[in-house]
Coordinates of C-alpha atoms in Angstrom, one line a residue:
Chain A
M165 CA -4.5 -17.9 16.3
I166 CA -7.3 -19.3 14.2
V167 CA -8.3 -17.2 11.2
D168 CA -11.9 -17.8 10.2
V169 CA -12.8 -16.5 6.7
Q170 CA -16.6 -16.4 6.5
S171 CA -18.5 -15.9 3.2
L172 CA -16.3 -13.4 1.7
S173 CA -17.6 -11.9 -1.5
K174 CA -16.4 -9.1 -3.7
A175 CA -17.6 -7.9 -7.1
Y176 CA -16.1 -5.4 -9.5
G177 CA -19.1 -4.3 -11.5
S178 CA -20.5 -7.4 -13.1
V179 CA -17.4 -9.5 -12.4
Q180 CA -17.7 -11.6 -9.3
A181 CA -14.1 -11.7 -8.1
V182 CA -14.7 -13.6 -4.9
H183 CA -17.9 -15.5 -4.2
E184 CA -19.0 -16.7 -0.8
L185 CA -15.5 -17.9 0.1
S186 CA -15.1 -19.6 3.5
F187 CA -12.1 -21.4 4.9
R188 CA -10.0 -21.5 8.0
V189 CA -6.3 -20.9 8.6
S190 CA -5.1 -22.9 11.6
P191 CA -2.2 -22.3 13.9
G192 CA 0.8 -24.5 13.6
H193 CA 0.3 -25.0 9.9
I194 CA 1.3 -23.4 6.6
T195 CA -1.8 -23.1 4.5
G196 CA -1.1 -22.8 0.8
F197 CA -3.4 -20.6 -1.1
L198 CA -3.6 -21.6 -4.7
G199 CA -5.6 -20.6 -7.8
P200 CA -5.0 -19.7 -11.4
N201 CA -4.3 -16.1 -12.4
G202 CA -7.3 -13.9 -11.8
S203 CA -8.9 -16.4 -9.5
G204 CA -9.3 -13.9 -6.6
K205 CA -6.4 -14.8 -4.3
S206 CA -5.0 -11.3 -3.9
T207 CA -8.5 -9.9 -3.6
T208 CA -9.3 -12.4 -0.9
M209 CA -6.2 -11.4 1.0
R210 CA -7.1 -7.7 0.7
L211 CA -10.6 -8.5 2.0
M212 CA -9.1 -10.4 4.9
L213 CA -7.1 -7.4 5.8
G214 CA -10.0 -4.9 5.4
L215 CA -8.2 -3.1 2.6
D216 CA -11.0 -3.8 0.1
H217 CA -14.7 -3.6 0.9
G218 CA -16.9 -6.6 0.2
T219 CA -19.3 -8.7 2.1
G220 CA -18.6 -11.4 4.7
T221 CA -16.2 -11.3 7.6
T222 CA -12.8 -12.5 8.6
L223 CA -12.3 -13.2 12.3
Y224 CA -9.0 -13.5 14.0
E225 CA -9.5 -15.6 17.1
G226 CA -13.2 -14.7 17.0
K227 CA -12.7 -10.9 16.6
R228 CA -12.5 -8.6 13.6
L229 CA -9.1 -7.2 12.9
V230 CA -10.2 -3.7 13.8
D231 CA -11.1 -4.9 17.3
H232 CA -7.5 -6.0 18.0
R233 CA -4.7 -3.9 19.4
P234 CA -2.1 -3.6 18.2
V235 CA -3.1 -5.0 14.8
T236 CA 0.4 -5.7 13.7
K237 CA 0.9 -8.2 16.6
V238 CA -2.1 -10.1 15.2
V239 CA -1.4 -10.1 11.5
G240 CA 1.6 -9.3 9.3
S241 CA 1.1 -9.1 5.6
H242 CA 3.2 -9.0 2.5
L243 CA 1.2 -8.3 -0.6
D244 CA 3.7 -6.8 -3.0
A245 CA 7.5 -6.5 -3.2
K246 CA 7.4 -2.9 -4.2
F247 CA 5.3 -1.4 -1.4
F248 CA 7.9 1.1 -0.1
H249 CA 9.0 4.6 -0.8
P250 CA 12.1 4.3 -3.1
K251 CA 13.9 7.1 -1.2
R252 CA 13.2 6.0 2.3
T253 CA 15.9 3.7 3.7
A254 CA 15.1 0.2 4.6
R255 CA 15.8 0.9 8.2
A256 CA 13.6 4.0 8.2
H257 CA 10.8 2.1 6.4
L258 CA 10.8 -0.6 9.1
Q259 CA 11.0 2.0 12.0
M260 CA 8.0 3.7 10.4
M261 CA 6.1 0.4 10.0
G262 CA 6.9 -0.6 13.5
S263 CA 5.2 2.4 15.1
E264 CA 1.8 0.8 15.7
A265 CA 3.3 -2.0 17.8
G266 CA 6.0 0.2 19.4
V267 CA 8.8 -1.9 17.8
S268 CA 12.2 -1.1 19.1
R269 CA 15.3 -0.2 17.0
V270 CA 16.9 -3.3 18.3
R271 CA 14.1 -5.4 16.8
V272 CA 14.4 -3.5 13.5
D273 CA 18.1 -4.4 13.3
E274 CA 17.3 -8.0 14.3
V275 CA 14.8 -8.3 11.5
L276 CA 17.1 -6.7 9.0
E277 CA 19.7 -9.3 9.8
L278 CA 17.2 -12.1 9.8
V279 CA 16.2 -11.3 6.2
G280 CA 19.7 -10.6 5.1
L281 CA 19.3 -6.9 4.5
Q282 CA 21.6 -5.6 7.3
G283 CA 24.2 -4.6 4.7
V284 CA 21.8 -2.3 2.9
A285 CA 19.8 -1.2 5.9
D286 CA 20.7 2.5 5.3
K287 CA 20.4 2.3 1.5
R288 CA 17.4 3.5 -0.4
P289 CA 15.4 0.6 -1.7
G290 CA 14.6 2.2 -5.1
G291 CA 17.5 0.3 -6.5
F292 CA 16.7 -3.0 -4.8
S293 CA 16.2 -6.1 -6.9
L294 CA 12.9 -7.9 -6.8
G295 CA 14.3 -10.4 -4.4
M296 CA 15.6 -7.7 -2.0
G297 CA 12.2 -6.1 -2.2
Q298 CA 10.6 -9.4 -1.2
R299 CA 12.9 -9.6 1.7
L300 CA 12.0 -6.1 2.8
G301 CA 8.3 -6.9 2.5
L302 CA 8.8 -10.0 4.5
A303 CA 10.7 -8.1 7.1
T304 CA 7.8 -5.6 7.4
A305 CA 5.4 -8.5 7.8
I306 CA 7.3 -10.2 10.6
L307 CA 8.5 -7.0 12.3
A308 CA 6.0 -7.1 15.2
E309 CA 6.1 -10.9 15.5
P310 CA 2.4 -11.4 14.5
Q311 CA 0.5 -14.5 15.2
V312 CA -0.7 -14.6 11.6
L313 CA 1.2 -14.1 8.4
L314 CA -0.6 -13.4 5.1
L315 CA 1.9 -13.6 2.2
D316 CA 1.0 -13.1 -1.4
E317 CA 3.6 -14.6 -3.7
P318 CA 6.6 -14.1 -1.4
A319 CA 8.9 -16.3 -3.3
N320 CA 8.7 -14.3 -6.6
G321 CA 12.1 -13.2 -7.7
L322 CA 14.0 -15.1 -5.0
D323 CA 17.0 -17.2 -5.9
P324 CA 16.9 -20.9 -5.0
Q325 CA 18.9 -20.3 -1.8
S326 CA 16.5 -17.6 -0.7
I327 CA 13.5 -19.8 -1.5
Q328 CA 14.9 -22.5 0.7
W329 CA 15.5 -20.0 3.4
L330 CA 12.0 -18.7 3.1
R331 CA 10.6 -22.3 3.3
D332 CA 12.7 -23.0 6.4
F333 CA 11.7 -19.7 8.0
L334 CA 8.0 -20.1 7.4
T335 CA 8.1 -23.8 8.6
H336 CA 9.8 -22.7 11.8
Y337 CA 7.4 -19.8 12.1
A338 CA 4.3 -22.0 11.9
Q339 CA 5.8 -24.6 14.2
R340 CA 5.9 -22.0 16.9
G341 CA 2.1 -22.0 16.9
N342 CA 1.6 -19.2 14.3
S343 CA -0.8 -19.3 11.4
V344 CA 0.6 -18.8 7.9
L345 CA -1.4 -18.3 4.7
V346 CA 0.8 -18.1 1.6
S347 CA 0.0 -17.9 -2.0
S348 CA 2.5 -18.9 -4.7
H349 CA 2.7 -20.1 -8.3
L350 CA 5.7 -22.1 -7.5
L351 CA 3.8 -25.4 -7.0
S352 CA 6.9 -27.6 -6.4
E353 CA 7.9 -25.2 -3.6
M354 CA 4.4 -25.1 -2.2
Q355 CA 4.4 -28.9 -2.1
L356 CA 7.5 -28.9 0.1
M357 CA 6.2 -26.0 2.3
A358 CA 2.5 -26.3 2.9
D359 CA 0.6 -29.0 4.8
H360 CA -2.8 -27.7 4.1
L361 CA -4.3 -26.2 0.9
V362 CA -7.0 -23.8 0.0
V363 CA -7.6 -23.8 -3.7
I364 CA -9.9 -21.3 -5.4
A365 CA -10.9 -20.7 -9.0
R366 CA -13.0 -17.9 -10.4
G367 CA -13.5 -16.7 -6.8
R368 CA -15.0 -19.9 -5.6
L369 CA -13.6 -22.5 -3.2
I370 CA -12.7 -25.8 -5.0
A371 CA -10.6 -27.5 -2.3
D372 CA -9.9 -27.0 1.4
E373 CA -8.0 -30.1 2.5
S374 CA -4.6 -31.5 3.5
M375 CA -1.9 -31.6 0.9
S376 CA -1.9 -35.4 0.8
Q377 CA -5.7 -35.5 0.3
F378 CA -5.5 -32.9 -2.5
V379 CA -2.7 -34.7 -4.4
S380 CA -4.4 -38.1 -4.0
R381 CA -7.3 -36.7 -6.1
S382 CA -5.1 -36.7 -9.2
T383 CA -5.6 -39.4 -11.8
K384 CA -1.8 -39.4 -12.1
N385 CA -1.4 -41.4 -9.0
D386 CA -0.7 -44.9 -10.3
V387 CA 1.5 -47.9 -10.2
L388 CA 4.1 -48.7 -12.8
V389 CA 4.5 -52.4 -13.5
R390 CA 7.1 -53.8 -15.8
S391 CA 6.7 -57.4 -16.9
S392 CA 8.0 -59.7 -19.7
D393 CA 4.4 -60.6 -20.3
A394 CA 2.7 -57.2 -20.1
V395 CA -0.2 -58.1 -22.4
R396 CA -1.4 -61.1 -20.3
L397 CA -0.8 -59.1 -17.1
A398 CA -2.9 -56.3 -18.4
A399 CA -5.7 -58.7 -19.2
E400 CA -5.5 -60.1 -15.6
L401 CA -5.5 -56.7 -14.0
R402 CA -8.5 -55.5 -16.2
A403 CA -10.3 -58.6 -15.2
Q404 CA -10.0 -57.5 -11.6
G405 CA -11.5 -54.1 -12.5
L406 CA -8.4 -52.1 -12.4
G407 CA -7.5 -49.3 -14.9
V408 CA -4.6 -50.2 -17.1
A409 CA -2.7 -48.2 -19.7
A410 CA 0.3 -49.5 -21.7
E411 CA 3.2 -47.1 -21.5
T412 CA 5.7 -49.2 -23.4
P413 CA 5.4 -52.9 -24.6
E414 CA 6.8 -54.0 -21.2
A415 CA 5.4 -51.3 -18.9
L416 CA 1.9 -50.7 -17.7
A417 CA 0.4 -47.8 -15.7
V418 CA -2.2 -49.2 -13.3
T419 CA -4.8 -47.3 -11.3
G420 CA -7.3 -48.5 -8.7
A421 CA -5.0 -50.6 -6.6
G422 CA -1.7 -50.4 -4.7
T423 CA 1.5 -52.4 -5.3
D424 CA 0.5 -55.2 -2.9
R425 CA -2.7 -56.1 -4.7
I426 CA -1.1 -55.8 -8.1
G427 CA 1.8 -58.0 -7.0
D428 CA -0.7 -60.6 -5.7
I429 CA -2.6 -60.7 -8.9
A430 CA 0.6 -61.1 -11.0
F431 CA 1.8 -63.9 -8.6
A432 CA -1.5 -65.7 -8.8
A433 CA -1.4 -65.6 -12.6
G434 CA 2.2 -66.8 -12.6
I435 CA 3.5 -63.7 -14.3
T436 CA 7.0 -62.4 -13.6
V437 CA 7.1 -58.8 -12.5
R438 CA 10.4 -57.0 -13.0
E439 CA 9.4 -53.7 -11.5
L440 CA 6.5 -52.5 -9.3
V441 CA 6.6 -48.8 -8.4
N442 CA 4.1 -46.5 -6.7
R443 CA 4.0 -43.3 -8.7
Q444 CA 2.6 -40.2 -6.8
A445 CA 1.2 -37.3 -8.7
S446 CA 2.8 -33.9 -8.0
L447 CA 0.9 -31.0 -6.6
E448 CA 1.2 -29.5 -10.0
D449 CA -0.5 -32.5 -11.6
A450 CA -3.4 -32.3 -9.2
F451 CA -3.7 -28.5 -9.4
L452 CA -3.7 -28.5 -13.2
E453 CA -6.3 -31.2 -13.3
L454 CA -8.6 -29.6 -10.8
T455 CA -8.4 -26.1 -12.2
S456 CA -8.2 -26.9 -15.9
E457 CA -11.8 -25.8 -16.4
S458 CA -11.4 -22.7 -14.3
Q459 CA -8.7 -20.6 -15.9
D460 CA -9.7 -17.2 -16.9
F461 CA -6.4 -16.2 -18.5
A462 CA -5.1 -19.4 -20.2
A463 CA -2.4 -19.3 -22.8
G464 CA -2.7 -21.4 -26.0
S465 CA -2.5 -25.1 -25.3
D466 CA 0.4 -25.8 -27.6
P467 CA 3.4 -23.7 -26.7
G468 CA 5.3 -25.1 -29.7
A469 CA 2.8 -24.0 -32.2
M470 CA 4.6 -21.2 -34.0
P471 CA 4.2 -19.8 -37.4
A472 CA 6.4 -21.5 -40.0
D473 CA 8.7 -18.4 -40.1
G474 CA 9.1 -18.5 -36.4
G475 CA 6.8 -15.5 -36.0
A476 CA 9.2 -13.1 -37.8
R477 CA 7.7 -10.4 -39.9
Chain B
M70 CA -4.0 7.8 17.8
S71 CA -0.6 8.4 19.3
A72 CA 0.9 5.5 17.4
A73 CA -0.6 6.8 14.1
L74 CA 0.9 10.2 14.9
V75 CA 4.3 8.6 15.4
Y76 CA 3.9 6.7 12.2
E77 CA 3.0 9.9 10.3
W78 CA 5.8 11.9 11.9
R79 CA 8.3 9.2 11.0
R80 CA 6.9 9.1 7.4
I81 CA 7.3 12.8 6.9
T82 CA 10.7 13.1 8.5
S83 CA 12.3 10.1 6.8
I84 CA 12.3 11.3 3.2
R85 CA 14.7 13.8 1.8
S86 CA 12.1 15.5 -0.3
T87 CA 10.5 17.0 2.8
Y88 CA 13.7 18.8 3.7
V89 CA 14.3 19.9 0.1
L90 CA 10.8 21.4 0.0
V91 CA 11.3 23.1 3.4
A92 CA 14.6 24.6 2.1
L93 CA 13.0 25.7 -1.1
F94 CA 10.1 27.2 0.8
L95 CA 12.3 29.2 3.1
V96 CA 14.6 30.4 0.2
A97 CA 11.6 31.4 -1.8
T98 CA 10.1 33.2 1.3
G99 CA 13.4 35.0 1.9
L100 CA 13.7 36.0 -1.7
V101 CA 10.1 37.3 -1.9
A102 CA 10.5 39.1 1.5
Y103 CA 13.6 40.9 0.2
L104 CA 12.0 41.9 -3.1
V105 CA 8.8 43.1 -1.4
A106 CA 10.9 45.1 1.1
Q107 CA 13.0 46.7 -1.7
V108 CA 9.9 47.5 -3.8
T109 CA 7.7 48.8 -0.9
Q110 CA 10.2 50.5 1.4
G111 CA 9.6 53.9 -0.4
S112 CA 5.9 53.5 -0.7
F113 CA 4.8 53.5 2.9
G114 CA 7.1 55.9 4.6
D115 CA 6.8 59.6 5.5
P116 CA 8.4 61.6 2.7
G117 CA 9.8 63.9 5.3
D118 CA 9.2 67.0 3.3
G119 CA 5.6 67.6 4.4
S120 CA 4.2 66.6 1.0
D121 CA 2.0 63.6 0.3
G122 CA 4.6 61.9 -1.9
M123 CA 5.3 58.2 -1.7
I124 CA 9.1 58.3 -1.7
G125 CA 10.2 58.8 1.9
S126 CA 11.8 57.4 4.9
G127 CA 12.2 53.8 3.6
S128 CA 10.5 51.9 6.4
V129 CA 8.2 49.0 5.7
P130 CA 5.2 47.6 7.6
L131 CA 6.2 44.4 9.3
G132 CA 3.1 42.5 8.0
V133 CA 4.0 43.3 4.4
V134 CA 7.2 41.3 4.5
M135 CA 6.3 38.7 7.0
I136 CA 3.4 37.3 5.0
A137 CA 6.0 36.5 2.3
G138 CA 5.5 32.8 3.2
T139 CA 2.1 32.9 1.6
N140 CA 3.3 34.0 -1.8
F141 CA 2.5 31.9 -4.8
L142 CA 6.0 30.4 -5.1
S143 CA 6.3 29.5 -1.4
A144 CA 2.8 28.1 -1.4
I145 CA 3.8 25.5 -4.1
F146 CA 6.4 24.0 -1.8
V147 CA 4.4 24.0 1.4
T148 CA 1.3 22.5 -0.3
T149 CA 3.5 19.8 -1.9
I150 CA 4.5 18.7 1.5
A151 CA 0.8 18.5 2.4
A152 CA -0.1 16.7 -0.8
Q153 CA 2.8 14.1 -0.3
S154 CA 1.0 12.9 2.9
F155 CA -1.3 10.7 0.9
G156 CA 0.2 11.2 -2.5
H157 CA 3.3 9.2 -1.8
E158 CA 1.3 6.4 -0.2
Y159 CA -0.9 6.0 -3.2
R160 CA 1.9 6.4 -5.7
Y161 CA 4.1 3.7 -4.2
G162 CA 1.3 1.4 -2.9
L163 CA 2.3 2.0 0.7
I164 CA -1.3 2.9 1.5
R165 CA -2.0 -0.9 1.7
L166 CA 0.6 -1.4 4.3
T167 CA -0.5 1.7 6.2
L168 CA -4.2 0.6 6.2
S169 CA -3.4 -3.0 7.2
E170 CA -1.6 -1.4 10.2
Y171 CA -4.3 1.1 10.9
P172 CA -7.6 -0.5 9.7
R173 CA -9.6 2.3 11.4
R174 CA -9.2 4.7 8.6
W175 CA -10.3 7.8 10.4
V176 CA -7.3 7.3 12.7
I177 CA -4.7 7.6 10.1
F178 CA -6.7 10.3 8.3
T179 CA -6.7 12.4 11.4
A180 CA -3.1 11.7 12.2
K181 CA -2.0 12.8 8.8
L182 CA -4.1 15.9 8.9
I183 CA -2.7 16.9 12.3
V184 CA 0.9 16.3 11.3
V185 CA 0.3 18.3 8.1
V186 CA -1.2 21.2 9.9
V187 CA 1.6 21.2 12.5
W188 CA 4.2 21.3 9.7
V189 CA 2.5 24.1 7.9
V190 CA 2.1 26.2 11.0
A191 CA 5.7 25.5 12.0
L192 CA 6.9 26.4 8.5
Y193 CA 4.8 29.6 8.4
L194 CA 6.3 30.7 11.8
L195 CA 9.8 29.9 10.5
S196 CA 9.1 31.8 7.3
M197 CA 8.2 34.9 9.3
V198 CA 11.6 34.6 11.1
V199 CA 13.3 34.2 7.8
A200 CA 11.5 37.2 6.2
F201 CA 12.2 39.3 9.3
A202 CA 15.9 38.4 9.2
V203 CA 16.2 39.0 5.5
V204 CA 14.7 42.5 5.8
K205 CA 16.9 43.3 8.8
I206 CA 20.0 42.1 7.0
A207 CA 19.1 44.1 4.0
G208 CA 19.0 47.2 6.2
V209 CA 15.4 48.0 5.6
A210 CA 13.7 49.7 8.5
I211 CA 10.5 48.1 9.8
D212 CA 7.5 50.0 11.2
P213 CA 6.4 49.2 14.7
V214 CA 4.1 46.2 15.1
T215 CA 0.4 47.1 15.5
S216 CA -2.6 44.9 16.4
E217 CA -3.6 45.1 12.7
T218 CA -0.2 43.6 11.8
W219 CA -0.8 40.6 14.1
L220 CA -4.3 40.1 12.7
Q221 CA -2.9 40.2 9.2
L222 CA -0.3 37.6 10.1
L223 CA -2.9 35.4 11.7
R224 CA -5.1 35.6 8.6
A225 CA -2.1 34.7 6.4
G226 CA -1.3 31.7 8.6
L227 CA -4.9 30.5 8.5
F228 CA -5.0 31.0 4.7
L229 CA -1.9 28.9 4.3
V230 CA -3.2 26.2 6.5
G231 CA -6.5 26.1 4.7
Y232 CA -4.8 26.2 1.3
S233 CA -2.6 23.2 2.4
I234 CA -5.7 21.3 3.6
L235 CA -7.3 21.8 0.1
A236 CA -4.2 20.3 -1.5
F237 CA -4.2 17.5 1.0
M238 CA -7.9 16.7 0.4
L239 CA -7.6 17.0 -3.4
T240 CA -4.7 14.5 -3.4
L241 CA -6.7 12.1 -1.3
I242 CA -9.8 12.4 -3.5
T243 CA -7.9 12.1 -6.8
R244 CA -5.2 9.8 -5.3
N245 CA -2.8 11.8 -7.4
L246 CA 0.0 13.9 -5.9
V247 CA 0.5 16.1 -9.0
L248 CA -3.3 16.9 -9.2
G249 CA -3.4 17.7 -5.5
V250 CA -0.7 20.4 -5.9
V251 CA -1.7 21.7 -9.4
I252 CA -5.5 22.0 -9.0
P253 CA -5.4 24.6 -6.2
L254 CA -2.6 26.5 -8.0
L255 CA -4.5 26.5 -11.3
L256 CA -7.7 27.5 -9.5
G257 CA -6.0 30.5 -7.9
A258 CA -3.8 31.6 -10.8
V259 CA -5.9 30.7 -13.9
V260 CA -9.4 29.3 -13.5
E261 CA -10.9 31.7 -10.9
P262 CA -9.5 34.9 -12.4
L263 CA -10.7 33.8 -15.9
A264 CA -14.1 32.7 -14.7
S265 CA -14.5 35.9 -12.7
A266 CA -13.5 38.1 -15.6
G267 CA -15.5 36.2 -18.2
L268 CA -18.7 36.0 -16.1
V269 CA -18.4 39.4 -14.5
D270 CA -21.5 40.7 -16.3
R271 CA -23.8 37.6 -15.8
L272 CA -22.5 36.4 -12.5
P273 CA -20.9 39.3 -10.7
W274 CA -21.2 37.6 -7.3
L275 CA -19.3 34.5 -8.5
P276 CA -15.8 35.4 -7.3
Q277 CA -17.1 35.7 -3.7
Y278 CA -17.9 32.0 -3.7
L279 CA -14.8 30.6 -5.4
P280 CA -12.4 28.9 -3.0
I281 CA -9.1 30.7 -3.6
S282 CA -10.7 34.1 -4.4
A283 CA -12.6 33.8 -1.1
G284 CA -9.4 32.9 0.7
Q285 CA -7.6 35.8 -0.8
T286 CA -10.4 38.2 0.2
F287 CA -10.0 36.9 3.7
L288 CA -6.2 37.2 3.5
N289 CA -6.4 40.8 2.2
G290 CA -8.8 42.0 4.9
G291 CA -11.3 44.8 4.3
D292 CA -15.0 44.9 4.5
D293 CA -15.6 41.4 2.9
L294 CA -13.1 39.7 5.3
G295 CA -15.8 37.8 7.2
R296 CA -17.7 36.5 4.1
G297 CA -14.4 35.6 2.4
G298 CA -13.3 33.7 5.5
V299 CA -16.6 31.8 5.8
V300 CA -16.7 30.8 2.2
F301 CA -13.0 29.7 2.2
L302 CA -13.7 27.7 5.4
A303 CA -16.8 26.1 3.9
W304 CA -14.7 24.9 0.9
V305 CA -12.0 23.5 3.2
V306 CA -14.6 21.7 5.4
G307 CA -16.6 20.5 2.4
L308 CA -13.6 19.0 0.7
S309 CA -12.5 17.5 4.0
V310 CA -15.8 15.7 4.5
I311 CA -15.7 14.5 0.9
G312 CA -12.1 13.3 1.3
L313 CA -12.8 11.5 4.6
V314 CA -16.0 9.8 3.2
Q315 CA -14.2 8.7 0.1
F316 CA -11.2 7.5 2.0
A317 CA -13.4 5.4 4.3
R318 CA -15.5 3.9 1.5
R319 CA -13.1 3.2 -1.3
D320 CA -10.9 0.1 -1.6
A321 CA -7.3 0.8 -0.6

C-alpha cells in the first residue's frame, strides 16, 4: 500500500513544527525517517494518523485513513513504549486493541509469541522494562496484520539481540509487500535496515532518496592511498583536479575519483602504490553533515570540555 | 460502532479498579441503606396509639432506602468509573492508540458514553437490590410500593446517570481523572451551598440554576421538580456538547 504524505503542516503557536512536508512511503521497502531532536518526526507521524490536527493530507492507497475499514488492517502504529494501562495484562491489552479488526484470541497468542512476551502475557505491564514495553507496542501495531507500519523509535531500550530481531522482522514484513516507516536515532541500525530515507530538519524535508544516494552525498566518501612517495603522488593527483588531504606522511585521502582512476594516475607517474582503498561514509557521517545546521537542541560541541575541577562544587 | 462498543466493554472490564469500585459502591450503598433504615424506621410508621407521634410501627418507605445508591459516598465510586473512561486513556497515553484505531472521534465518544450509561444504570439497579436485601436482613419492615415510590426511584436513577455524565465530560474537557471526579463533588458539597448561602440576598434565584442543586431539586421532587430537571439536563447536555466539540478539535 502506498502512503502519500501531501503538504503536511503543523504549528504550535509561532513555532512551525512541520512545514509543507511531502513524501511517499512505498510498499516492499523500509523507509527510514530521520531528523535531529525536535525536527518534527513524531508530530509528522501523529499527523499521518490523524491524531494531531494540521493542514495537508495523508492518503493510504488514495484514501484518507478515516475512509478505510477496518483502520487497523491498513495501518499499525507504535508511537511510545508506555502507551498501555499498567494494570491491564498484556493479553487483555491486545484483545482490547484487536476489537476494531475483530482479531481472534489465537492471533493475540500468536503475536505475543512472535514478540517474545508469551511468558508474561497474563502479567500486568506496569513492571515491564522499556524493551518489553517496546515489544508490547510492536505487538499492538502488527496485531491486525496492517499493510502499513508507522514506528517511532521502536528500537529504544532493546538489547542487541532484540534489535537484530526487530531488523529481521521489519525486513521480512516489508518484503511481503508492506510499507514500513520507521524513525530511529540508532543510525548504524538504520543503515542496516532501511533502503530509503526521508530526512527532515526543523519540520522541512531535506532528503527523500535511497540510502545509497543519501550516503554518497557525504564528503567523507574518499579513497585512501598509501605510497612511499606520497608527496609526489599528491601533486600528480592535484594536477588532475582531485581533492587530496594528507592523513599521515605516507597516506592520502583522495576525493573526486575512484580507485581505478587514482591507480592509473599513479601508474602513469611511475609511483608505487602500497594500498588503495575505497572508504564509504557511514549514514551517521552523511546525516550529521546534512543536518549540522538544522539542530534545534544541540549539545556543546566539545564533550570533553569540563571545568578544571571536573564540575565538582 | 459495534467494534467501538466491544473495545470500550473490554477496556472497562479488563482492569481491576472497575471491580474494586463496584464493590466499594455496593458496600457503601448497603451501609447507607442500613443506616437510613435504622434512623428512619420510627419516623414514618403509625405510632399505633392514635397519637401523631413519630415513634411507631417501624416500617420504612421502600424508596427511602432504595435510593441509597445515590448518596454522596456511593456517588464517588460510580462517578469514578465514569471518569476513568477517558481519564485512564489520557493518563497513560492510550488515547493515541485508541484514536489511531477509531479516527472518527464521535464513534469512540459515543461508545464510551453508552458503556458508561449502561454501567451506571446496571449499578444503580444492583444497588437497589443490595439496599432492599440489607433492609430485609436487618429485619426492618418496608411499606408497600406506590407509584410515587417508582417515580422517586426513576428520578434517582436519572440523577445518578446525569451526575456520572457530568464527571465523564469534565474528565474529557480537563483531560484529568481527578478533576473529573472532584469537581462535581466539590460543586455539590461545597461550592454551590456556599454560593447559595453567600448570595442569598442578592441572587436568591441562583441555586435553581446551579447544576448539582438543580439535580437535587429534581431528585427530591416537589413543586420545582420540573424546573430542576430541565436545568440539570441543560447542564448535562451543555457539558456534553462542549466535551464532544473539544474532543473532536483538540490534538490527541
